[in-house]
Amino acid sequence: MKTKADIAVIGLAVMGQNLILNMSDHGFTVVVYNRTISKVNEFLQSAASGKDTIIGASSIQEMIHTLKSPRKIMLMIKAGKAVDDFIDQLIPLLSSGDLIIDGGNSHFTDTIRRTRYLEERGLNFIGTGISGGEEGARNGPSIMPGGSVRAWPLVEHIFRAIAAKTKDNIPCCDWVGSDGAGHYVKMVHNGIEYGDMQLISEAYQILRDGLKLNASDIGDVFAEWNQGDLKSYLIEIAAHVLKFKDSDGNPLIDKILDSAGQKGTGRWTSESALELGVPVTLITEAVYARSLSALVQTRRDAAEILGDGITAFSGNQFDFTRQIREALLASKIVSYAQGFMLMRSAAKQYSWDLDLGGIALMWREGCIIRSAFLDQIKEAFDKAPALDNLLLDDYFCRIVNSCIASWRNVVAQAALMGIAVPALSSALSFYDGYRNRRGSANMIQALRDYFGAHTFERIDRPLGEFFHANWTGYGGDVASGSYSA
């Protein structure tokens, strides 16, 4: 009798191939299919050669007949219409209780819709975030599944086997929540990733243009930073990037165009934050920074008119380098704090029971934003599950307070030198705004009430009572009604 497969994977791009090999290494039999059939044969004859636990299928029908029941089919294809098209192809061929898994970077609202669509037809759906790039997919990624709750037992043993493991051998994979929860958490992960990379790039530019260090020396700085509180995957690979030489022996980083691409997940994070009214300022600035970087010719033209001179730093370089490290660390904490604020708000909005400490654990290994202090994030939420903000935790409060003088000086010096640091400065502004007992929004409310009779609350009256002032003497007492925007 022909061997029956434990799971099917559709899509043989880099991530799909590496996940298949990972599953095979852990003893699971995988049937693979790709719309371009020649890629199936190429895969079987190259990377999957000699692996009898990987079976090729020349059609969707053959793939489905090769699967054990209940069938489990994982889509590793481009997000968007292609996912819906494959789902509609699969539905007539499946039986009640079968499962479709979307392992791509789909928008969480699509996952909510698809979960409902398939459950109405007696089928199960999981939308799972997968982080770690091709290396993670091959050797152990961070996996963030959500969707049909009854579907989790069908794949839990597979996902937890192939996931990255912490130093305590705990899989970086657990059930996140219903419908779109998994893809939402992955979206926020990617948003934090945007913020982290922008912060690193700003620190790099200060060292390059302000302190006039060469790429190799900056690589040494990042390598040193990676030994302490800043230890993380992105800091580690930044050091490698800075040390890498082109074929002519010169640093490759110096030849790369300063225009950053994006696939949308950072923007989705900012859009969700705006919809929920959560001030995820650092990630949003990181998205805008990429948009500005893409205006290559416009920036070159502007430099001709406005000038692009940067004033070199004239103080103690050793001390200032330490201050840059501390500013980067404090800003990185703000980035994570804002991301977890957003997930807490989304959990309330979409009725998800998100385990924020568990999410920190899932990001501890395998994923792009893995860093040393994720253990402390998990501890913070384990200790206080209702914690509003990581900045209020003793550990993170102590670190930020120890960095604040350096943080302020770096942002100020960057402004004086003419170096744009939107992420470092927005993180500092958020910190100052968050801890400000009395801010300036009373002026905004007064102006709104003056020109639009939008009303305001008073500090000498209970919250929830709204007032309108007759600012001009002829407007009367008519108000437009109160609302939050």
Coordinates of C-alpha atoms in Angstrom, one line a residue:
M1 CA 0.0 0.0 0.0
K2 CA 1.3 3.5 -0.9
T3 CA 2.6 5.5 2.0
K4 CA 0.2 8.0 3.4
A5 CA 1.5 11.5 4.2
D6 CA 1.0 13.3 7.5
I7 CA 0.7 16.7 5.9
A8 CA 0.8 18.4 2.5
V9 CA 2.6 21.6 1.6
I10 CA 1.7 23.6 -1.4
G11 CA 4.4 26.1 -2.6
L12 CA 8.0 25.4 -3.2
A13 CA 9.7 28.8 -2.7
V14 CA 12.5 29.0 -0.2
M15 CA 10.3 29.0 2.9
G16 CA 8.1 26.1 1.7
Q17 CA 11.1 23.9 0.8
N18 CA 12.9 24.5 4.1
L19 CA 9.8 23.8 6.2
I20 CA 9.3 20.5 4.2
L21 CA 12.8 19.5 4.9
N22 CA 12.4 20.4 8.6
M23 CA 9.3 18.3 8.8
S24 CA 11.0 15.4 7.1
D25 CA 13.9 15.6 9.5
H26 CA 11.5 15.2 12.4
G27 CA 10.0 12.1 11.0
F28 CA 6.9 13.4 9.3
T29 CA 5.9 12.3 5.8
V30 CA 5.1 15.3 3.6
V31 CA 3.4 15.3 0.2
V32 CA 4.4 18.4 -1.8
Y33 CA 2.7 20.2 -4.7
N34 CA 3.5 23.3 -6.7
R35 CA 1.4 24.9 -9.4
T36 CA 4.5 24.7 -11.7
I37 CA 4.9 20.9 -11.6
S38 CA 8.5 21.0 -12.8
K39 CA 9.5 22.6 -9.5
V40 CA 8.2 19.5 -7.7
N41 CA 10.5 17.3 -9.7
E42 CA 13.5 19.7 -9.3
F43 CA 13.0 19.7 -5.5
L44 CA 12.8 15.9 -5.3
Q45 CA 16.0 15.6 -7.4
S46 CA 17.9 18.2 -5.4
A47 CA 17.3 19.3 -1.8
A48 CA 14.9 16.4 -1.1
S49 CA 16.9 13.8 -2.9
G50 CA 17.0 10.5 -1.1
K51 CA 14.4 11.5 1.5
D52 CA 11.6 8.8 1.3
T53 CA 9.5 10.9 3.7
I54 CA 9.0 13.5 1.0
I55 CA 6.5 12.6 -1.7
G56 CA 5.8 14.6 -4.9
A57 CA 2.3 15.1 -6.3
S58 CA 1.6 16.1 -9.9
S59 CA -2.0 17.3 -9.2
I60 CA -4.1 18.6 -6.3
Q61 CA -6.2 15.5 -6.5
E62 CA -3.1 13.2 -6.2
M63 CA -1.9 15.3 -3.3
I64 CA -5.2 14.9 -1.4
H65 CA -5.4 11.2 -2.0
T66 CA -2.0 10.8 -0.5
L67 CA -3.0 12.3 2.8
K68 CA -4.0 10.7 6.0
S69 CA -7.4 11.7 7.3
P70 CA -8.2 14.2 8.6
R71 CA -6.2 15.9 5.9
K72 CA -3.9 18.7 6.7
I73 CA -2.8 21.0 3.8
M74 CA -0.4 23.9 4.4
L75 CA -0.3 26.8 1.9
M76 CA 3.2 28.4 1.6
I77 CA 2.3 30.8 -1.2
K78 CA 2.1 34.6 -1.7
A79 CA -0.6 36.3 0.4
G80 CA -3.7 37.7 -1.2
K81 CA -5.9 36.4 -4.0
A82 CA -3.7 33.3 -4.6
V83 CA -4.7 32.0 -1.1
D84 CA -8.4 32.4 -1.8
D85 CA -8.0 30.7 -5.2
F86 CA -6.3 27.7 -3.7
I87 CA -8.9 27.4 -0.9
D88 CA -11.7 27.4 -3.4
Q89 CA -9.9 24.7 -5.4
L90 CA -9.5 22.6 -2.3
I91 CA -12.9 22.8 -0.8
P92 CA -14.8 20.5 -3.2
L93 CA -12.1 17.8 -2.7
L94 CA -12.1 17.9 1.1
S95 CA -14.2 16.2 3.8
S96 CA -15.6 17.5 7.0
G97 CA -13.0 18.1 9.6
D98 CA -10.1 18.5 7.2
L99 CA -7.7 21.4 7.7
I100 CA -6.2 24.1 5.5
I101 CA -3.3 26.1 6.9
D102 CA -2.1 29.5 5.6
G103 CA 1.6 29.9 6.5
G104 CA 2.1 33.1 4.6
N105 CA 2.1 36.7 5.8
S106 CA -1.7 37.2 5.2
H107 CA -3.5 40.2 6.7
F108 CA -5.3 39.2 9.9
T109 CA -8.7 40.4 8.6
D110 CA -8.4 38.0 5.7
T111 CA -7.7 35.2 8.2
I112 CA -10.8 36.1 10.2
R113 CA -12.9 35.9 7.0
R114 CA -11.3 32.7 5.8
T115 CA -11.8 31.0 9.2
R116 CA -15.5 31.8 9.1
Y117 CA -15.8 30.8 5.5
L118 CA -14.3 27.4 6.0
E119 CA -16.0 26.6 9.3
E120 CA -19.3 27.3 7.7
R121 CA -18.5 24.4 5.3
G122 CA -17.5 22.0 8.0
L123 CA -13.7 22.5 7.5
N124 CA -11.0 23.9 9.7
F125 CA -8.6 26.8 9.0
I126 CA -5.4 28.0 10.7
G127 CA -3.6 31.2 9.8
T128 CA -0.1 30.9 11.2
G129 CA 2.7 33.4 11.5
I130 CA 6.1 31.9 10.8
S131 CA 9.3 33.9 11.5
G132 CA 12.9 33.1 11.1
G133 CA 13.6 33.4 7.4
E134 CA 14.9 30.5 5.4
E135 CA 17.4 29.5 8.2
G136 CA 14.6 29.4 10.7
A137 CA 12.3 27.5 8.4
R138 CA 15.0 24.9 7.9
N139 CA 16.3 24.6 11.5
G140 CA 13.5 25.8 13.7
P141 CA 11.3 28.9 13.3
S142 CA 9.0 30.7 15.7
I143 CA 5.4 29.6 14.8
M144 CA 2.3 31.6 15.8
P145 CA -0.9 29.7 14.9
G146 CA -4.5 30.9 15.2
G147 CA -7.8 30.1 13.7
S148 CA -10.2 27.2 14.2
V149 CA -9.7 26.2 17.9
R150 CA -10.6 22.6 17.2
A151 CA -7.9 22.4 14.5
W152 CA -4.9 22.9 16.9
P153 CA -4.8 19.3 18.1
L154 CA -4.5 18.2 14.5
V155 CA -1.1 19.9 14.0
E156 CA 0.2 20.7 17.4
H157 CA 2.6 17.8 17.4
I158 CA 4.0 18.8 14.0
F159 CA 4.4 22.5 14.7
R160 CA 5.9 22.1 18.1
A161 CA 8.4 19.5 16.8
I162 CA 9.7 21.6 14.0
A163 CA 9.7 24.9 16.0
A164 CA 12.8 26.5 17.5
K165 CA 13.4 25.6 21.1
T166 CA 14.5 27.7 24.1
K167 CA 17.5 26.9 26.2
D168 CA 15.0 25.0 28.4
N169 CA 13.8 23.0 25.3
I170 CA 10.4 24.7 25.2
P171 CA 9.1 25.0 21.7
C172 CA 8.7 28.5 20.4
C173 CA 5.2 27.7 19.3
D174 CA 1.8 27.6 21.0
W175 CA -1.8 28.3 20.2
V176 CA -2.3 32.1 20.0
G177 CA -6.1 32.4 19.7
S178 CA -9.1 32.2 17.5
D179 CA -9.5 33.3 13.8
G180 CA -6.9 36.0 13.0
A181 CA -5.0 36.1 16.3
G182 CA -1.9 34.2 14.9
H183 CA -1.5 36.4 11.9
Y184 CA -2.1 39.5 14.0
V185 CA 0.7 38.6 16.4
K186 CA 3.0 37.9 13.4
M187 CA 2.0 41.3 12.0
V188 CA 3.0 43.0 15.2
H189 CA 6.2 40.9 15.3
N190 CA 7.0 42.3 11.8
G191 CA 6.2 45.8 12.9
I192 CA 8.6 45.6 15.8
E193 CA 11.1 44.2 13.3
Y194 CA 10.7 47.4 11.2
G195 CA 11.3 49.5 14.3
D196 CA 14.4 47.5 15.3
M197 CA 16.0 47.7 11.9
Q198 CA 15.3 51.5 11.7
L199 CA 16.9 52.0 15.2
I200 CA 19.9 50.0 14.1
S201 CA 20.2 52.0 10.9
E202 CA 20.1 55.3 12.8
A203 CA 22.8 54.1 15.2
Y204 CA 24.9 53.0 12.2
Q205 CA 24.5 56.4 10.5
I206 CA 25.5 58.3 13.7
L207 CA 28.6 56.2 13.9
R208 CA 29.3 56.5 10.2
D209 CA 28.6 60.2 9.5
G210 CA 28.8 61.7 13.0
L211 CA 31.9 59.8 14.3
K212 CA 33.4 59.1 10.9
L213 CA 34.0 55.4 11.7
N214 CA 34.5 53.0 8.8
A215 CA 32.3 49.9 8.2
S216 CA 34.7 47.5 9.8
D217 CA 35.1 49.6 13.0
I218 CA 31.3 49.9 13.2
G219 CA 31.0 46.2 12.8
D220 CA 33.3 45.8 15.8
V221 CA 31.1 48.2 17.8
F222 CA 28.0 46.2 17.0
A223 CA 29.7 42.9 17.8
E224 CA 30.6 44.3 21.2
W225 CA 27.1 45.5 21.8
N226 CA 25.8 42.0 21.0
Q227 CA 27.5 40.7 24.1
G228 CA 25.3 42.6 26.6
D229 CA 21.8 43.8 27.0
L230 CA 21.4 44.5 23.3
K231 CA 22.2 40.9 22.4
S232 CA 19.9 40.0 19.5
Y233 CA 19.7 38.4 16.1
L234 CA 19.5 41.7 14.3
I235 CA 22.5 43.2 16.1
E236 CA 24.4 40.1 15.5
I237 CA 23.8 40.1 11.7
A238 CA 24.3 43.8 11.5
A239 CA 27.9 43.2 12.7
H240 CA 28.3 40.5 10.0
V241 CA 26.9 42.8 7.3
L242 CA 29.3 45.6 8.3
K243 CA 32.3 43.2 8.1
F244 CA 31.3 41.6 4.8
K245 CA 33.6 42.5 1.8
D246 CA 32.7 42.8 -1.8
S247 CA 34.8 41.0 -4.5
D248 CA 37.1 44.0 -4.6
G249 CA 37.8 43.8 -0.9
N250 CA 35.8 46.9 0.0
P251 CA 32.8 46.8 2.4
L252 CA 29.7 45.8 0.5
I253 CA 27.5 47.9 2.8
D254 CA 29.1 51.1 1.4
K255 CA 27.9 50.1 -2.1
I256 CA 24.2 49.3 -1.3
L257 CA 21.7 51.9 -2.3
D258 CA 20.1 53.6 0.7
S259 CA 16.5 52.8 -0.4
A260 CA 14.6 50.3 1.8
G261 CA 11.9 48.0 0.5
Q262 CA 8.8 46.9 2.4
K263 CA 6.1 44.2 1.9
G264 CA 3.3 45.9 3.9
T265 CA 3.3 44.3 7.4
G266 CA 4.8 47.3 9.0
R267 CA 2.2 49.5 7.4
W268 CA -0.6 47.1 8.5
T269 CA 0.7 47.4 12.1
S270 CA 0.5 51.2 11.9
E271 CA -2.9 51.1 10.3
S272 CA -4.2 48.8 13.0
A273 CA -2.7 51.0 15.7
L274 CA -4.5 54.0 14.2
E275 CA -7.8 52.2 14.1
L276 CA -7.4 51.1 17.7
G277 CA -6.1 54.4 18.9
V278 CA -2.8 53.0 20.2
P279 CA 0.2 55.3 19.9
V280 CA 2.6 52.9 18.1
T281 CA 4.8 55.9 17.1
L282 CA 8.2 54.2 16.6
I283 CA 6.9 51.5 14.2
T284 CA 5.0 54.2 12.2
E285 CA 8.1 56.4 12.0
A286 CA 10.0 53.3 10.8
V287 CA 7.5 52.8 8.0
Y288 CA 7.7 56.5 7.0
A289 CA 11.5 56.3 7.1
R290 CA 11.4 53.6 4.5
S291 CA 9.0 55.6 2.4
L292 CA 11.3 58.6 2.6
S293 CA 14.3 56.4 1.7
A294 CA 12.5 55.3 -1.5
L295 CA 12.5 58.9 -2.8
V296 CA 16.1 58.5 -4.0
Q297 CA 16.2 61.0 -6.8
T298 CA 14.0 63.5 -4.9
R299 CA 16.4 63.4 -2.0
R300 CA 19.4 63.9 -4.3
D301 CA 17.7 66.9 -5.9
A302 CA 16.8 68.4 -2.5
A303 CA 20.4 67.9 -1.4
E304 CA 21.6 70.1 -4.3
I305 CA 19.2 72.9 -3.2
L306 CA 19.1 72.5 0.6
G307 CA 22.6 71.1 1.2
D308 CA 23.3 67.7 2.7
G309 CA 26.2 68.6 5.0
I310 CA 26.5 66.8 8.3
T311 CA 28.6 68.3 11.2
A312 CA 30.9 65.7 12.7
F313 CA 30.8 65.0 16.4
S314 CA 33.6 66.8 18.2
G315 CA 33.4 65.3 21.7
N316 CA 34.7 62.2 23.3
Q317 CA 34.0 59.4 20.8
F318 CA 34.3 56.5 23.3
D319 CA 31.8 58.0 25.7
F320 CA 29.4 59.0 22.9
T321 CA 29.5 55.5 21.5
R322 CA 28.4 54.2 24.9
Q323 CA 25.6 56.7 24.9
I324 CA 24.5 55.5 21.4
R325 CA 24.3 52.0 22.8
E326 CA 22.2 53.1 25.7
A327 CA 19.9 55.2 23.5
L328 CA 19.4 52.2 21.2
L329 CA 18.6 49.9 24.1
A330 CA 16.0 52.3 25.6
S331 CA 14.4 52.9 22.3
K332 CA 14.3 49.1 21.6
I333 CA 12.4 48.6 24.9
V334 CA 9.9 51.3 23.8
S335 CA 9.4 49.5 20.5
Y336 CA 8.5 46.2 22.2
A337 CA 6.4 48.1 24.8
Q338 CA 4.4 49.7 22.0
G339 CA 3.9 46.4 20.2
F340 CA 2.6 44.7 23.4
M341 CA 0.3 47.6 24.0
L342 CA -1.1 47.1 20.6
M343 CA -1.7 43.4 21.1
R344 CA -3.4 44.0 24.4
S345 CA -5.8 46.5 22.7
A346 CA -6.4 44.1 19.8
A347 CA -7.2 41.3 22.2
K348 CA -10.0 43.3 23.7
Q349 CA -11.3 44.5 20.3
Y350 CA -11.4 41.0 18.7
S351 CA -12.1 38.9 21.8
W352 CA -8.8 37.1 21.7
D353 CA -7.3 35.6 24.9
L354 CA -3.7 36.5 24.1
D355 CA -1.1 35.3 26.5
L356 CA 1.4 38.1 26.2
G357 CA 4.1 36.3 28.2
G358 CA 3.6 33.2 26.0
I359 CA 4.0 35.4 22.9
A360 CA 7.3 36.7 24.3
L361 CA 8.4 33.1 24.8
M362 CA 7.5 32.2 21.2
W363 CA 9.8 35.1 20.0
R364 CA 12.6 34.0 22.3
E365 CA 14.3 31.8 19.6
G366 CA 13.9 31.2 15.9
C367 CA 12.4 34.5 14.9
I368 CA 13.9 37.7 13.5
I369 CA 13.3 39.9 16.6
R370 CA 14.7 37.4 19.1
S371 CA 16.7 39.2 21.7
A372 CA 18.1 38.7 25.2
F373 CA 15.4 40.6 27.1
L374 CA 12.4 38.6 25.8
D375 CA 13.0 36.4 28.8
Q376 CA 12.4 39.5 31.0
I377 CA 9.3 40.4 29.0
K378 CA 7.9 36.9 29.7
E379 CA 8.7 37.3 33.4
A380 CA 7.1 40.7 33.5
F381 CA 3.8 39.4 32.1
D382 CA 3.9 36.2 34.2
K383 CA 4.3 38.4 37.3
A384 CA 1.6 40.9 36.3
P385 CA -0.6 39.6 33.5
A386 CA -2.6 42.8 33.5
L387 CA 0.5 45.0 33.1
D388 CA -0.4 48.0 30.9
N389 CA 3.0 48.8 29.6
L390 CA 6.5 47.2 29.9
L391 CA 7.9 50.5 30.9
L392 CA 6.1 50.1 34.2
D393 CA 7.8 46.8 35.0
D394 CA 10.6 47.2 37.6
Y395 CA 13.3 45.7 35.3
F396 CA 12.6 47.8 32.2
C397 CA 11.9 50.9 34.2
R398 CA 15.3 50.6 35.8
I399 CA 17.1 50.1 32.5
V400 CA 15.4 53.0 30.8
N401 CA 16.1 55.3 33.8
S402 CA 19.7 54.4 33.6
C403 CA 19.8 55.2 29.9
I404 CA 17.7 58.4 29.9
A405 CA 20.6 60.9 30.0
S406 CA 22.5 59.2 27.2
W407 CA 19.2 58.9 25.2
R408 CA 18.5 62.6 25.4
N409 CA 22.1 63.5 24.5
V410 CA 22.2 61.3 21.4
V411 CA 18.9 62.6 20.1
A412 CA 20.0 66.2 20.7
Q413 CA 23.5 65.6 19.2
A414 CA 22.0 64.0 16.1
A415 CA 19.8 67.0 15.6
L416 CA 22.8 69.3 16.0
M417 CA 24.8 67.2 13.5
G418 CA 22.0 67.2 11.0
I419 CA 21.4 63.4 11.2
A420 CA 17.7 62.3 11.0
V421 CA 16.8 59.9 13.8
P422 CA 13.0 59.5 13.6
A423 CA 12.9 56.2 15.5
L424 CA 15.2 57.2 18.3
S425 CA 13.5 60.6 18.7
S426 CA 9.9 59.3 18.5
A427 CA 10.7 56.7 21.1
L428 CA 12.0 59.4 23.4
S429 CA 9.0 61.6 22.7
F430 CA 6.7 58.7 23.5
Y431 CA 8.5 58.0 26.7
D432 CA 8.2 61.7 27.8
G433 CA 4.6 61.9 26.7
Y434 CA 3.6 58.6 28.4
R435 CA 5.1 59.8 31.8
N436 CA 3.8 63.3 31.5
R437 CA 1.2 63.9 34.2
R438 CA -0.2 67.0 32.5
G439 CA 0.4 67.4 28.8
S440 CA -0.7 70.0 26.2
A441 CA -3.9 68.4 24.8
N442 CA -6.0 70.8 26.8
M443 CA -4.9 73.4 24.2
I444 CA -6.1 71.1 21.4
Q445 CA -9.5 70.6 23.1
A446 CA -9.8 74.4 23.6
L447 CA -9.1 75.1 19.9
R448 CA -11.5 72.3 18.8
D449 CA -14.2 73.7 21.0
Y450 CA -13.6 77.3 19.8
F451 CA -13.9 76.6 16.1
G452 CA -16.2 73.6 16.1
A453 CA -18.0 73.5 19.5
H454 CA -16.6 70.0 20.0
T455 CA -16.7 70.3 23.9
F456 CA -14.1 69.5 26.5
E457 CA -13.8 68.0 30.0
R458 CA -12.6 69.9 33.0
I459 CA -10.0 69.0 35.6
D460 CA -12.3 70.4 38.4
R461 CA -15.3 68.3 37.4
P462 CA -15.8 64.5 37.2
L463 CA -14.7 62.7 34.0
G464 CA -17.5 62.1 31.6
E465 CA -19.0 65.6 31.9
F466 CA -18.6 67.7 28.8
F467 CA -18.6 71.5 28.5
H468 CA -18.7 74.1 25.8
A469 CA -17.5 77.7 26.2
N470 CA -18.9 80.7 24.5
W471 CA -15.4 81.8 23.5
T472 CA -16.4 84.8 21.3
G473 CA -19.5 86.1 23.1
Y474 CA -21.8 85.4 20.2
G475 CA -21.6 81.7 19.6
G476 CA -24.2 80.7 22.2
D477 CA -24.2 77.5 24.2
V478 CA -24.9 75.1 21.4
A479 CA -22.3 72.3 21.2
S480 CA -21.8 69.9 18.3
G481 CA -21.6 66.9 20.7
S482 CA -18.7 65.2 22.1
Y483 CA -16.7 62.4 20.4
S484 CA -13.3 60.9 20.5
A485 CA -11.2 60.9 17.4

